[in-house]
mmCIF file of C-alpha atoms in Angstrom:
data_model
loop_
_atom_site.group_PDB
_atom_site.id
_atom_site.type_symbol
_atom_site.label_atom_id
_atom_site.label_comp_id
_atom_site.label_asym_id
_atom_site.label_seq_id
_atom_site.Cartn_x
_atom_site.Cartn_y
_atom_site.Cartn_z
ATOM 1 C CA MET A 1 155.952 248.849 110.040
ATOM 2 C CA PRO A 2 153.844 246.348 108.039
ATOM 3 C CA LYS A 3 154.663 246.153 104.342
ATOM 4 C CA VAL A 4 152.976 245.309 101.051
ATOM 5 C CA HIS A 5 154.159 242.291 99.044
ATOM 6 C CA PHE A 6 153.159 240.943 95.646
ATOM 7 C CA LEU A 7 152.365 237.311 94.930
ATOM 8 C CA ASP A 8 151.729 236.898 91.221
ATOM 9 C CA VAL A 9 149.377 234.131 90.071
ATOM 10 C CA THR A 10 149.780 234.465 86.290
ATOM 11 C CA ASN A 11 151.170 230.931 86.047
ATOM 12 C CA ARG A 12 148.156 229.497 87.863
ATOM 13 C CA ASP A 13 145.019 231.621 87.682
ATOM 14 C CA GLY A 14 146.176 233.463 84.582
ATOM 15 C CA VAL A 15 146.969 230.464 82.423
ATOM 16 C CA GLN A 16 143.762 228.625 83.294
ATOM 17 C CA THR A 17 141.811 231.407 81.590
ATOM 18 C CA ALA A 18 139.475 230.204 78.858
ATOM 19 C CA ARG A 19 140.685 230.730 75.270
ATOM 20 C CA THR A 20 144.272 231.374 76.288
ATOM 21 C CA GLY A 21 147.279 229.571 77.752
ATOM 22 C CA LEU A 22 151.040 229.434 77.876
ATOM 23 C CA SER A 23 153.524 226.720 77.049
ATOM 24 C CA LYS A 24 155.624 225.410 79.905
ATOM 25 C CA PHE A 25 158.516 227.432 78.511
ATOM 26 C CA GLY A 26 156.247 230.475 78.482
ATOM 27 C CA LYS A 27 155.441 229.871 82.142
ATOM 28 C CA THR A 28 159.178 229.706 82.792
ATOM 29 C CA MET A 29 159.562 233.127 81.192
ATOM 30 C CA VAL A 30 156.843 234.522 83.457
ATOM 31 C CA ASN A 31 158.985 233.482 86.428
ATOM 32 C CA PHE A 32 162.018 235.046 84.744
ATOM 33 C CA TYR A 33 160.253 238.393 84.336
ATOM 34 C CA LEU A 34 158.692 238.375 87.803
ATOM 35 C CA ALA A 35 162.176 237.857 89.233
ATOM 36 C CA ARG A 36 163.539 240.787 87.219
ATOM 37 C CA LEU A 37 160.686 242.983 88.426
ATOM 38 C CA GLY A 38 161.450 242.029 92.030
ATOM 39 C CA VAL A 39 158.091 240.429 92.835
ATOM 40 C CA ALA A 40 158.182 238.407 96.061
ATOM 41 C CA GLN A 41 156.509 235.174 94.950
ATOM 42 C CA SER A 42 155.213 233.385 91.875
ATOM 43 C CA GLU A 43 152.461 230.801 92.077
ATOM 44 C CA ILE A 44 154.002 228.644 89.373
ATOM 45 C CA GLY A 45 151.198 226.170 88.749
ATOM 46 C CA PHE A 46 149.749 222.826 89.773
ATOM 47 C CA PRO A 47 152.468 220.461 91.033
ATOM 48 C CA PHE A 48 150.020 217.579 91.489
ATOM 49 C CA LEU A 49 149.219 217.458 87.735
ATOM 50 C CA PHE A 50 151.279 214.943 85.742
ATOM 51 C CA HIS A 51 151.969 217.308 82.854
ATOM 52 C CA GLU A 52 153.319 220.000 85.198
ATOM 53 C CA VAL A 53 155.920 217.723 86.804
ATOM 54 C CA PRO A 54 158.836 218.219 84.340
ATOM 55 C CA TYR A 55 158.136 221.957 84.295
ATOM 56 C CA VAL A 56 158.108 222.177 88.107
ATOM 57 C CA LYS A 57 161.352 220.218 88.343
ATOM 58 C CA ALA A 58 162.941 222.639 85.882
ATOM 59 C CA GLN A 59 161.737 225.668 87.881
ATOM 60 C CA VAL A 60 163.173 224.284 91.106
ATOM 61 C CA ALA A 61 166.495 223.640 89.366
ATOM 62 C CA LEU A 62 166.513 227.100 87.755
ATOM 63 C CA ALA A 63 165.826 228.708 91.122
ATOM 64 C CA ALA A 64 168.679 226.733 92.720
ATOM 65 C CA ALA A 65 170.983 227.885 89.908
ATOM 66 C CA GLY A 66 170.118 231.540 90.533
ATOM 67 C CA ALA A 67 168.013 232.170 87.436
ATOM 68 C CA PHE A 68 165.162 233.689 89.444
ATOM 69 C CA GLY A 69 167.068 235.659 92.052
ATOM 70 C CA GLU A 70 165.080 235.997 95.278
ATOM 71 C CA LEU A 71 161.743 235.031 93.724
ATOM 72 C CA ARG A 72 159.923 232.426 95.810
ATOM 73 C CA LEU A 73 158.206 229.663 93.864
ATOM 74 C CA SER A 74 154.927 228.277 95.187
ATOM 75 C CA GLY A 75 152.544 225.564 94.102
ATOM 76 C CA TRP A 76 148.754 225.637 94.147
ATOM 77 C CA CYS A 77 146.947 222.546 95.391
ATOM 78 C CA ARG A 78 143.423 221.786 96.383
ATOM 79 C CA GLY A 79 143.071 221.836 100.144
ATOM 80 C CA VAL A 80 143.164 218.062 100.466
ATOM 81 C CA PRO A 81 146.080 215.909 101.680
ATOM 82 C CA GLY A 82 146.323 213.823 98.498
ATOM 83 C CA ASP A 83 147.286 216.767 96.297
ATOM 84 C CA VAL A 84 150.029 217.855 98.664
ATOM 85 C CA GLU A 85 151.380 214.329 99.042
ATOM 86 C CA GLN A 86 151.655 214.079 95.261
ATOM 87 C CA ALA A 87 153.376 217.467 94.977
ATOM 88 C CA ALA A 88 155.801 217.176 97.906
ATOM 89 C CA PRO A 89 158.568 215.152 96.166
ATOM 90 C CA LEU A 90 159.105 217.957 93.615
ATOM 91 C CA GLY A 91 160.874 220.163 96.157
ATOM 92 C CA LEU A 92 158.681 223.279 96.326
ATOM 93 C CA ARG A 93 158.930 225.086 99.649
ATOM 94 C CA HIS A 94 155.857 227.317 99.400
ATOM 95 C CA TYR A 95 152.211 226.369 98.869
ATOM 96 C CA ASN A 96 148.734 227.778 98.634
ATOM 97 C CA LEU A 97 145.998 225.262 99.443
ATOM 98 C CA SER A 98 142.494 226.062 98.262
ATOM 99 C CA ILE A 99 139.023 224.977 99.342
ATOM 100 C CA SER A 100 135.583 226.600 99.075
ATOM 101 C CA THR A 101 134.160 228.140 102.232
ATOM 102 C CA SER A 102 130.893 229.916 101.363
ATOM 103 C CA ASP A 103 127.492 228.445 102.155
ATOM 104 C CA TYR A 104 126.581 229.025 98.515
ATOM 105 C CA MET A 105 129.359 226.721 97.294
ATOM 106 C CA ILE A 106 128.801 224.224 100.090
ATOM 107 C CA GLN A 107 125.232 223.872 98.866
ATOM 108 C CA ASN A 108 125.663 224.270 95.115
ATOM 109 C CA LYS A 109 129.191 222.957 94.487
ATOM 110 C CA PHE A 110 129.791 220.305 97.148
ATOM 111 C CA ARG A 111 126.085 219.343 97.238
ATOM 112 C CA GLY A 112 126.271 217.530 100.539
ATOM 113 C CA ARG A 113 129.683 215.962 100.024
ATOM 114 C CA LEU A 114 131.362 218.410 102.441
ATOM 115 C CA ASP A 115 130.045 220.595 105.233
ATOM 116 C CA ARG A 116 131.866 223.239 107.260
ATOM 117 C CA ASP A 117 133.425 220.734 109.651
ATOM 118 C CA ALA A 118 134.676 218.578 106.770
ATOM 119 C CA ILE A 119 136.118 221.605 104.993
ATOM 120 C CA ILE A 120 138.185 222.484 108.055
ATOM 121 C CA ARG A 121 139.270 218.856 108.535
ATOM 122 C CA GLU A 122 140.438 218.523 104.927
ATOM 123 C CA MET A 123 142.207 221.871 104.923
ATOM 124 C CA THR A 124 144.033 221.415 108.235
ATOM 125 C CA ALA A 125 145.151 217.936 107.232
ATOM 126 C CA ALA A 126 146.544 219.315 103.976
ATOM 127 C CA VAL A 127 148.413 222.078 105.829
ATOM 128 C CA ARG A 128 150.024 219.540 108.154
ATOM 129 C CA VAL A 129 151.110 217.375 105.221
ATOM 130 C CA ALA A 130 152.738 220.392 103.575
ATOM 131 C CA LYS A 131 154.533 221.462 106.733
ATOM 132 C CA ASP A 132 155.674 217.923 107.507
ATOM 133 C CA ALA A 133 157.095 217.731 103.968
ATOM 134 C CA GLY A 134 159.283 220.783 104.621
ATOM 135 C CA ALA A 135 157.165 223.683 103.371
ATOM 136 C CA LEU A 136 158.490 227.013 104.611
ATOM 137 C CA THR A 137 155.214 228.864 104.084
ATOM 138 C CA VAL A 138 151.669 227.727 103.511
ATOM 139 C CA GLY A 139 148.794 229.958 102.540
ATOM 140 C CA VAL A 140 145.241 228.675 102.870
ATOM 141 C CA ASN A 141 142.728 229.905 100.301
ATOM 142 C CA ALA A 142 139.136 230.607 101.260
ATOM 143 C CA GLU A 143 137.570 230.220 97.832
ATOM 144 C CA ASP A 144 134.487 232.436 97.585
ATOM 145 C CA GLY A 145 135.669 234.192 100.728
ATOM 146 C CA SER A 146 133.741 237.323 99.782
ATOM 147 C CA ARG A 147 130.477 235.325 100.136
ATOM 148 C CA THR A 148 131.583 233.570 103.331
ATOM 149 C CA ASP A 149 130.236 234.989 106.587
ATOM 150 C CA ASP A 150 132.634 236.620 109.033
ATOM 151 C CA GLY A 151 132.198 233.978 111.703
ATOM 152 C CA PHE A 152 133.140 231.002 109.555
ATOM 153 C CA LEU A 153 135.945 232.914 107.838
ATOM 154 C CA LEU A 154 137.528 233.552 111.230
ATOM 155 C CA GLU A 155 136.990 229.957 112.362
ATOM 156 C CA PHE A 156 138.519 228.670 109.117
ATOM 157 C CA ALA A 157 141.523 230.994 109.333
ATOM 158 C CA LEU A 158 142.231 230.250 113.011
ATOM 159 C CA ALA A 159 142.074 226.509 112.361
ATOM 160 C CA ALA A 160 144.509 226.987 109.477
ATOM 161 C CA LYS A 161 146.869 228.959 111.695
ATOM 162 C CA GLN A 162 146.763 226.318 114.430
ATOM 163 C CA ALA A 163 147.626 223.676 111.809
ATOM 164 C CA GLY A 164 150.672 225.692 110.746
ATOM 165 C CA ALA A 165 149.443 228.034 107.989
ATOM 166 C CA ASP A 166 151.202 231.361 107.587
ATOM 167 C CA ARG A 167 148.553 233.323 105.664
ATOM 168 C CA VAL A 168 144.932 233.083 104.615
ATOM 169 C CA ARG A 169 143.880 234.062 101.091
ATOM 170 C CA TYR A 170 140.542 235.846 100.828
ATOM 171 C CA CYS A 171 139.243 235.063 97.348
ATOM 172 C CA ASP A 172 136.707 237.383 95.759
ATOM 173 C CA THR A 173 136.003 234.506 93.415
ATOM 174 C CA ILE A 174 133.077 236.034 91.538
ATOM 175 C CA GLY A 175 134.392 239.617 91.665
ATOM 176 C CA GLY A 176 131.526 241.165 93.605
ATOM 177 C CA ASP A 177 133.372 242.884 96.433
ATOM 178 C CA THR A 178 133.715 246.648 96.798
ATOM 179 C CA PRO A 179 136.595 248.714 98.203
ATOM 180 C CA ASP A 180 135.031 249.891 101.484
ATOM 181 C CA ARG A 181 133.628 246.453 102.297
ATOM 182 C CA ILE A 182 136.811 244.526 101.537
ATOM 183 C CA ARG A 183 139.006 246.871 103.570
ATOM 184 C CA GLU A 184 136.755 246.465 106.602
ATOM 185 C CA ARG A 185 136.641 242.665 106.233
ATOM 186 C CA PHE A 186 140.421 242.384 105.793
ATOM 187 C CA ALA A 187 141.099 244.540 108.845
ATOM 188 C CA LYS A 188 138.695 242.435 110.921
ATOM 189 C CA LEU A 189 140.083 239.093 109.727
ATOM 190 C CA ALA A 190 143.746 240.108 109.981
ATOM 191 C CA ALA A 191 143.216 241.469 113.499
ATOM 192 C CA GLY A 192 141.260 238.405 114.584
ATOM 193 C CA THR A 193 143.915 235.972 113.354
ATOM 194 C CA ALA A 194 147.066 238.075 113.862
ATOM 195 C CA MET A 195 148.314 236.943 110.461
ATOM 196 C CA PRO A 196 148.341 238.406 106.933
ATOM 197 C CA VAL A 197 145.324 238.038 104.668
ATOM 198 C CA GLU A 198 146.066 237.786 100.929
ATOM 199 C CA THR A 199 143.966 239.642 98.397
ATOM 200 C CA HIS A 200 142.723 237.595 95.432
ATOM 201 C CA CYS A 201 140.404 239.798 93.420
ATOM 202 C CA HIS A 202 138.600 239.209 90.149
ATOM 203 C CA ASN A 203 137.546 242.019 87.854
ATOM 204 C CA ASP A 204 133.886 241.280 87.106
ATOM 205 C CA LEU A 205 132.898 244.794 88.221
ATOM 206 C CA GLY A 206 136.115 246.441 87.011
ATOM 207 C CA MET A 207 137.351 246.916 90.583
ATOM 208 C CA ALA A 208 139.979 244.196 91.023
ATOM 209 C CA VAL A 209 142.837 246.673 91.425
ATOM 210 C CA ALA A 210 140.831 248.987 93.691
ATOM 211 C CA ASN A 211 139.705 246.049 95.824
ATOM 212 C CA SER A 212 143.260 244.692 96.031
ATOM 213 C CA VAL A 213 144.581 248.037 97.210
ATOM 214 C CA SER A 214 141.757 248.423 99.726
ATOM 215 C CA GLY A 215 142.110 244.888 101.051
ATOM 216 C CA ALA A 216 145.830 245.423 101.521
ATOM 217 C CA LEU A 217 145.145 248.634 103.429
ATOM 218 C CA GLY A 218 142.869 246.613 105.714
ATOM 219 C CA ASP A 219 145.814 244.341 106.506
ATOM 220 C CA LEU A 220 147.962 247.355 107.304
ATOM 221 C CA ASP A 221 145.179 248.819 109.464
ATOM 222 C CA ALA A 222 145.394 245.619 111.537
ATOM 223 C CA GLY A 223 149.188 245.813 111.795
ATOM 224 C CA GLN A 224 149.799 242.901 109.435
ATOM 225 C CA ASP A 225 151.780 242.634 106.195
ATOM 226 C CA ALA A 226 149.679 242.658 103.038
ATOM 227 C CA TRP A 227 150.035 240.100 100.229
ATOM 228 C CA ILE A 228 148.421 240.976 96.913
ATOM 229 C CA ASN A 229 147.655 238.480 94.141
ATOM 230 C CA THR A 230 148.135 239.816 90.619
ATOM 231 C CA CYS A 231 148.391 238.725 86.987
ATOM 232 C CA VAL A 232 150.392 240.288 84.156
ATOM 233 C CA ASN A 233 148.213 242.543 81.989
ATOM 234 C CA GLY A 234 145.263 241.698 84.243
ATOM 235 C CA ILE A 235 144.619 238.329 82.589
ATOM 236 C CA GLY A 236 142.505 235.803 84.421
ATOM 237 C CA GLU A 237 139.202 234.017 84.404
ATOM 238 C CA ARG A 238 136.212 235.866 82.928
ATOM 239 C CA SER A 239 137.079 239.591 83.150
ATOM 240 C CA GLY A 240 140.510 238.961 84.651
ATOM 241 C CA ASN A 241 142.438 239.417 87.879
ATOM 242 C CA ALA A 242 144.113 242.450 89.424
ATOM 243 C CA ASP A 243 146.709 243.774 86.975
ATOM 244 C CA LEU A 244 150.258 243.519 88.322
ATOM 245 C CA LEU A 245 151.587 246.826 86.998
ATOM 246 C CA SER A 246 148.432 248.810 87.819
ATOM 247 C CA THR A 247 148.500 247.611 91.418
ATOM 248 C CA ILE A 248 152.185 248.404 91.862
ATOM 249 C CA LEU A 249 151.737 251.870 90.337
ATOM 250 C CA ALA A 250 148.750 252.534 92.605
ATOM 251 C CA PHE A 251 150.922 252.044 95.678
ATOM 252 C CA GLU A 252 153.795 254.035 94.224
ATOM 253 C CA HIS A 253 151.781 256.994 92.901
ATOM 254 C CA GLY A 254 148.241 256.862 94.320
ATOM 255 C CA PHE A 255 147.315 259.969 96.275
ATOM 256 C CA GLY A 256 146.896 259.422 100.003
ATOM 257 C CA LEU A 257 148.197 255.839 100.103
ATOM 258 C CA ASP A 258 150.503 255.573 103.096
ATOM 259 C CA ALA A 259 151.998 252.148 102.489
ATOM 260 C CA GLU A 260 155.499 250.778 102.140
ATOM 261 C CA ILE A 261 156.259 248.171 99.479
ATOM 262 C CA GLY A 262 158.423 245.445 100.972
ATOM 263 C CA ASP A 263 159.749 244.133 97.651
ATOM 264 C CA ALA A 264 162.746 245.675 95.855
ATOM 265 C CA LEU A 265 160.853 246.343 92.635
ATOM 266 C CA ASP A 266 162.499 247.275 89.330
ATOM 267 C CA LEU A 267 159.845 248.609 86.969
ATOM 268 C CA SER A 268 162.361 249.059 84.166
ATOM 269 C CA TRP A 269 161.282 245.544 83.159
ATOM 270 C CA ALA A 270 157.569 246.411 83.078
ATOM 271 C CA ARG A 271 157.224 247.088 79.355
ATOM 272 C CA ARG A 272 159.299 244.104 78.341
ATOM 273 C CA PHE A 273 157.175 241.836 80.521
ATOM 274 C CA GLY A 274 153.828 243.287 79.476
ATOM 275 C CA LEU A 275 154.593 243.219 75.752
ATOM 276 C CA TRP A 276 156.199 239.780 75.935
ATOM 277 C CA ALA A 277 153.073 238.472 77.700
ATOM 278 C CA SER A 278 150.830 239.968 75.031
ATOM 279 C CA TYR A 279 152.939 238.262 72.348
ATOM 280 C CA ALA A 280 153.176 234.923 74.162
ATOM 281 C CA LEU A 281 149.500 234.778 75.108
ATOM 282 C CA GLY A 282 148.300 236.001 71.735
ATOM 283 C CA GLN A 283 146.288 238.757 73.425
ATOM 284 C CA PRO A 284 146.811 242.251 71.951
ATOM 285 C CA LEU A 285 147.074 244.905 74.638
ATOM 286 C CA PRO A 286 144.245 247.451 74.786
ATOM 287 C CA TYR A 287 145.462 250.865 73.705
ATOM 288 C CA GLN A 288 144.601 252.193 77.174
ATOM 289 C CA GLN A 289 146.377 249.413 79.138
ATOM 290 C CA VAL A 290 147.952 251.017 82.188
ATOM 291 C CA GLY A 291 151.632 251.821 81.669
ATOM 292 C CA VAL A 292 152.247 249.584 78.638
ATOM 293 C CA GLY A 293 149.347 250.324 76.283
ATOM 294 C CA ARG A 294 150.037 252.163 73.040
ATOM 295 C CA ASN A 295 148.168 255.258 74.239
ATOM 296 C CA ALA A 296 149.349 255.225 77.849
ATOM 297 C CA PHE A 297 151.521 258.279 77.188
ATOM 298 C CA ALA A 298 149.983 259.601 73.951
ATOM 299 C CA HIS A 299 148.568 263.137 73.695
ATOM 300 C CA GLU A 300 146.522 264.757 70.916
ATOM 301 C CA SER A 301 144.067 267.344 72.195
ATOM 302 C CA GLY A 302 145.429 270.874 71.978
ATOM 303 C CA ILE A 303 145.408 271.644 75.674
ATOM 304 C CA HIS A 304 146.978 268.317 76.623
ATOM 305 C CA ALA A 305 149.579 268.386 73.867
ATOM 306 C CA ASP A 306 150.618 271.935 74.751
ATOM 307 C CA GLY A 307 150.960 271.047 78.432
ATOM 308 C CA ALA A 308 152.827 267.788 77.809
ATOM 309 C CA LEU A 309 155.290 269.483 75.458
ATOM 310 C CA LYS A 310 156.085 272.028 78.159
ATOM 311 C CA ASP A 311 156.403 269.450 80.938
ATOM 312 C CA HIS A 312 155.096 265.878 80.722
ATOM 313 C CA GLY A 313 154.127 266.112 84.385
ATOM 314 C CA ASN A 314 151.304 268.459 83.452
ATOM 315 C CA TYR A 315 149.323 265.505 82.106
ATOM 316 C CA GLU A 316 151.175 262.376 83.212
ATOM 317 C CA LEU A 317 151.134 260.897 86.714
ATOM 318 C CA TYR A 318 154.476 259.109 86.343
ATOM 319 C CA ASP A 319 157.427 259.157 83.956
ATOM 320 C CA GLU A 320 157.263 256.569 81.189
ATOM 321 C CA ALA A 321 161.049 256.146 81.373
ATOM 322 C CA THR A 322 160.624 254.322 84.688
ATOM 323 C CA LEU A 323 158.864 251.466 82.865
ATOM 324 C CA GLY A 324 161.877 250.613 80.735
ATOM 325 C CA PRO A 325 162.377 250.401 76.981
ATOM 326 C CA PHE A 326 160.094 248.840 74.420
ATOM 327 C CA PRO A 327 161.561 245.520 73.242
ATOM 328 C CA GLU A 328 163.267 245.459 69.856
ATOM 329 C CA ASP A 329 163.653 241.746 69.364
ATOM 330 C CA TRP A 330 165.775 240.072 66.721
ATOM 331 C CA HIS A 331 162.828 238.097 65.326
ATOM 332 C CA ALA A 332 160.851 241.322 64.698
ATOM 333 C CA ARG A 333 163.453 242.897 62.413
ATOM 334 C CA ASN A 334 162.354 243.956 58.955
ATOM 335 C CA GLY A 335 164.091 242.993 55.719
ATOM 336 C CA ARG A 336 166.709 240.279 55.464
ATOM 337 C CA VAL A 337 167.071 238.430 58.758
ATOM 338 C CA VAL A 338 168.273 234.968 59.762
ATOM 339 C CA LEU A 339 166.302 233.386 62.634
ATOM 340 C CA THR A 340 166.800 230.328 64.782
ATOM 341 C CA GLY A 341 164.091 227.930 65.794
ATOM 342 C CA GLU A 342 162.370 224.596 65.389
ATOM 343 C CA TYR A 343 163.641 223.902 61.863
ATOM 344 C CA GLY A 344 166.830 225.974 61.971
ATOM 345 C CA GLY A 345 170.362 224.661 61.706
ATOM 346 C CA LYS A 346 173.489 225.299 63.706
ATOM 347 C CA ALA A 347 174.719 228.057 61.398
ATOM 348 C CA GLY A 348 171.585 230.132 61.967
ATOM 349 C CA PHE A 349 171.664 229.373 65.692
ATOM 350 C CA ALA A 350 175.284 230.537 65.973
ATOM 351 C CA HIS A 351 174.560 233.642 63.883
ATOM 352 C CA VAL A 352 171.675 234.761 66.090
ATOM 353 C CA MET A 353 173.430 233.980 69.370
ATOM 354 C CA ASP A 354 176.550 235.814 68.241
ATOM 355 C CA GLY A 355 174.466 238.773 67.132
ATOM 356 C CA LEU A 356 172.829 238.998 70.532
ATOM 357 C CA GLY A 357 176.126 238.592 72.372
ATOM 358 C CA ILE A 358 175.018 235.306 73.943
ATOM 359 C CA GLU A 359 177.637 232.670 74.754
ATOM 360 C CA PRO A 360 175.689 229.481 75.537
ATOM 361 C CA LYS A 361 177.065 227.443 78.418
ATOM 362 C CA ASP A 362 176.451 224.245 76.462
ATOM 363 C CA PRO A 363 176.024 225.161 72.764
ATOM 364 C CA ASP A 364 174.833 221.738 71.607
ATOM 365 C CA LEU A 365 172.235 221.452 74.364
ATOM 366 C CA ALA A 366 171.167 225.084 73.911
ATOM 367 C CA PHE A 367 170.689 224.466 70.176
ATOM 368 C CA ARG A 368 168.399 221.523 70.876
ATOM 369 C CA LEU A 369 166.491 223.556 73.446
ATOM 370 C CA VAL A 370 165.928 226.360 70.939
ATOM 371 C CA GLN A 371 164.333 223.831 68.614
ATOM 372 C CA LEU A 372 162.246 222.272 71.395
ATOM 373 C CA CYS A 373 161.117 225.562 72.899
ATOM 374 C CA ASN A 374 160.196 226.977 69.511
ATOM 375 C CA ALA A 375 158.231 223.814 68.748
ATOM 376 C CA MET A 376 156.486 224.169 72.125
ATOM 377 C CA THR A 377 155.552 227.851 71.722
ATOM 378 C CA GLY A 378 154.797 227.811 67.993
ATOM 379 C CA ARG A 379 156.218 231.313 67.535
ATOM 380 C CA PRO A 380 159.655 232.913 67.080
ATOM 381 C CA LEU A 381 161.656 233.045 70.290
ATOM 382 C CA THR A 382 162.341 236.448 71.814
ATOM 383 C CA ASP A 383 165.747 237.801 72.764
ATOM 384 C CA ASP A 384 165.080 237.281 76.491
ATOM 385 C CA GLU A 385 163.984 233.688 75.824
ATOM 386 C CA LEU A 386 167.171 232.995 73.892
ATOM 387 C CA ARG A 387 169.240 234.531 76.688
ATOM 388 C CA LEU A 388 167.609 232.283 79.277
ATOM 389 C CA ILE A 389 168.221 229.219 77.107
ATOM 390 C CA GLY A 390 171.849 230.176 76.603
ATOM 391 C CA SER A 391 172.416 230.759 80.313
ATOM 392 C CA TYR A 392 170.619 227.752 81.827
ATOM 393 C CA PRO A 393 170.412 224.936 79.272
ATOM 394 C CA ARG A 394 170.928 222.088 81.728
ATOM 395 C CA GLU A 395 168.182 223.248 84.059
ATOM 396 C CA LEU A 396 165.751 223.963 81.216
ATOM 397 C CA SER A 397 166.379 220.545 79.724
ATOM 398 C CA LEU A 398 164.450 219.045 82.668
ATOM 399 C CA MET A 399 161.272 220.181 80.923
ATOM 400 C CA PHE A 400 161.995 217.785 78.068
ATOM 401 C CA PRO A 401 162.834 214.403 79.608
ATOM 402 C CA GLY A 402 164.159 212.059 76.953
ATOM 403 C CA TYR A 403 164.526 214.785 74.315
ATOM 404 C CA ALA A 404 167.142 217.292 75.472
#
């Protein structure tokens, strides 16, 4: 039976959002949390960019050391051979290669530089470079796929498959798709190619989650696995991307959804991830944020309060306990507290690590990494961040060549 999988793009589409961003250490923590949640794949960033190289090397080393469990790490490149050639030496084994496919973007973005034939030539050449370099999976992104006609979408996807691609990503780049339309288009494209079609939905009409669910159901209608792109807390360009937790909960609790999730998910990490991301991104969560917002399980009106006191199931779709505890981090303690960070000394470092029960594998290196990571993030480090530093100092030190 075909299954639903989650491919989170927080570290690529999420972090390129205007007026926000994450440090490279913050992006590392996103991978840490996605692994704990049991998500299948993380699109970790742009391996062809010079400033991503130390970070990518560190992620590959952390994955090899077991820090990310079964999480697959993938790189995003433009669908041109040069990007892939530049990225290949870093050791990633999964890629998504992106190029615009709609007539609108051919006319108004490429402006005569590329036509349909050139788009297919560039994309297929990039796929072959990735496969020849040892990539295990390659997804090909049809940017502005929702404004690309059915005929060229199918031609593009079949050419990608012949070149060695494993999936095609249908990008609703400007967020204009609707649930019925996207399900029909996914079913048609997945059946015509006999391969999975990834959802990549933006939230300009407030329907990114609904469209992601519907697109995935179109895959299943065609007998193919579904791959859904998400971002933590729904961050992303303009109005955001499909929210990771909302999409998972829709498949787990939505009425009438007959779909099997193929990932071994552990939602007991959901609150820790969502609240950490809010803290790290500097974006307060809306009170009504699904699952992790302050009011997600709050009741006041008489009828609702009475019903919830008798049995929370009267007015709650799912049990809040399944989302795990709220974080109670060392740095957030009130009153007298000793912290460790950019300007701290070894006594404070040892005090905090001892208090958290962390035994660093290399205390001297871990101490330097605490200083470097705190300097990079510009905010107190969380308990989970300190635990990762204590457990994998050698791998993390690859992010700071010449300093750690």
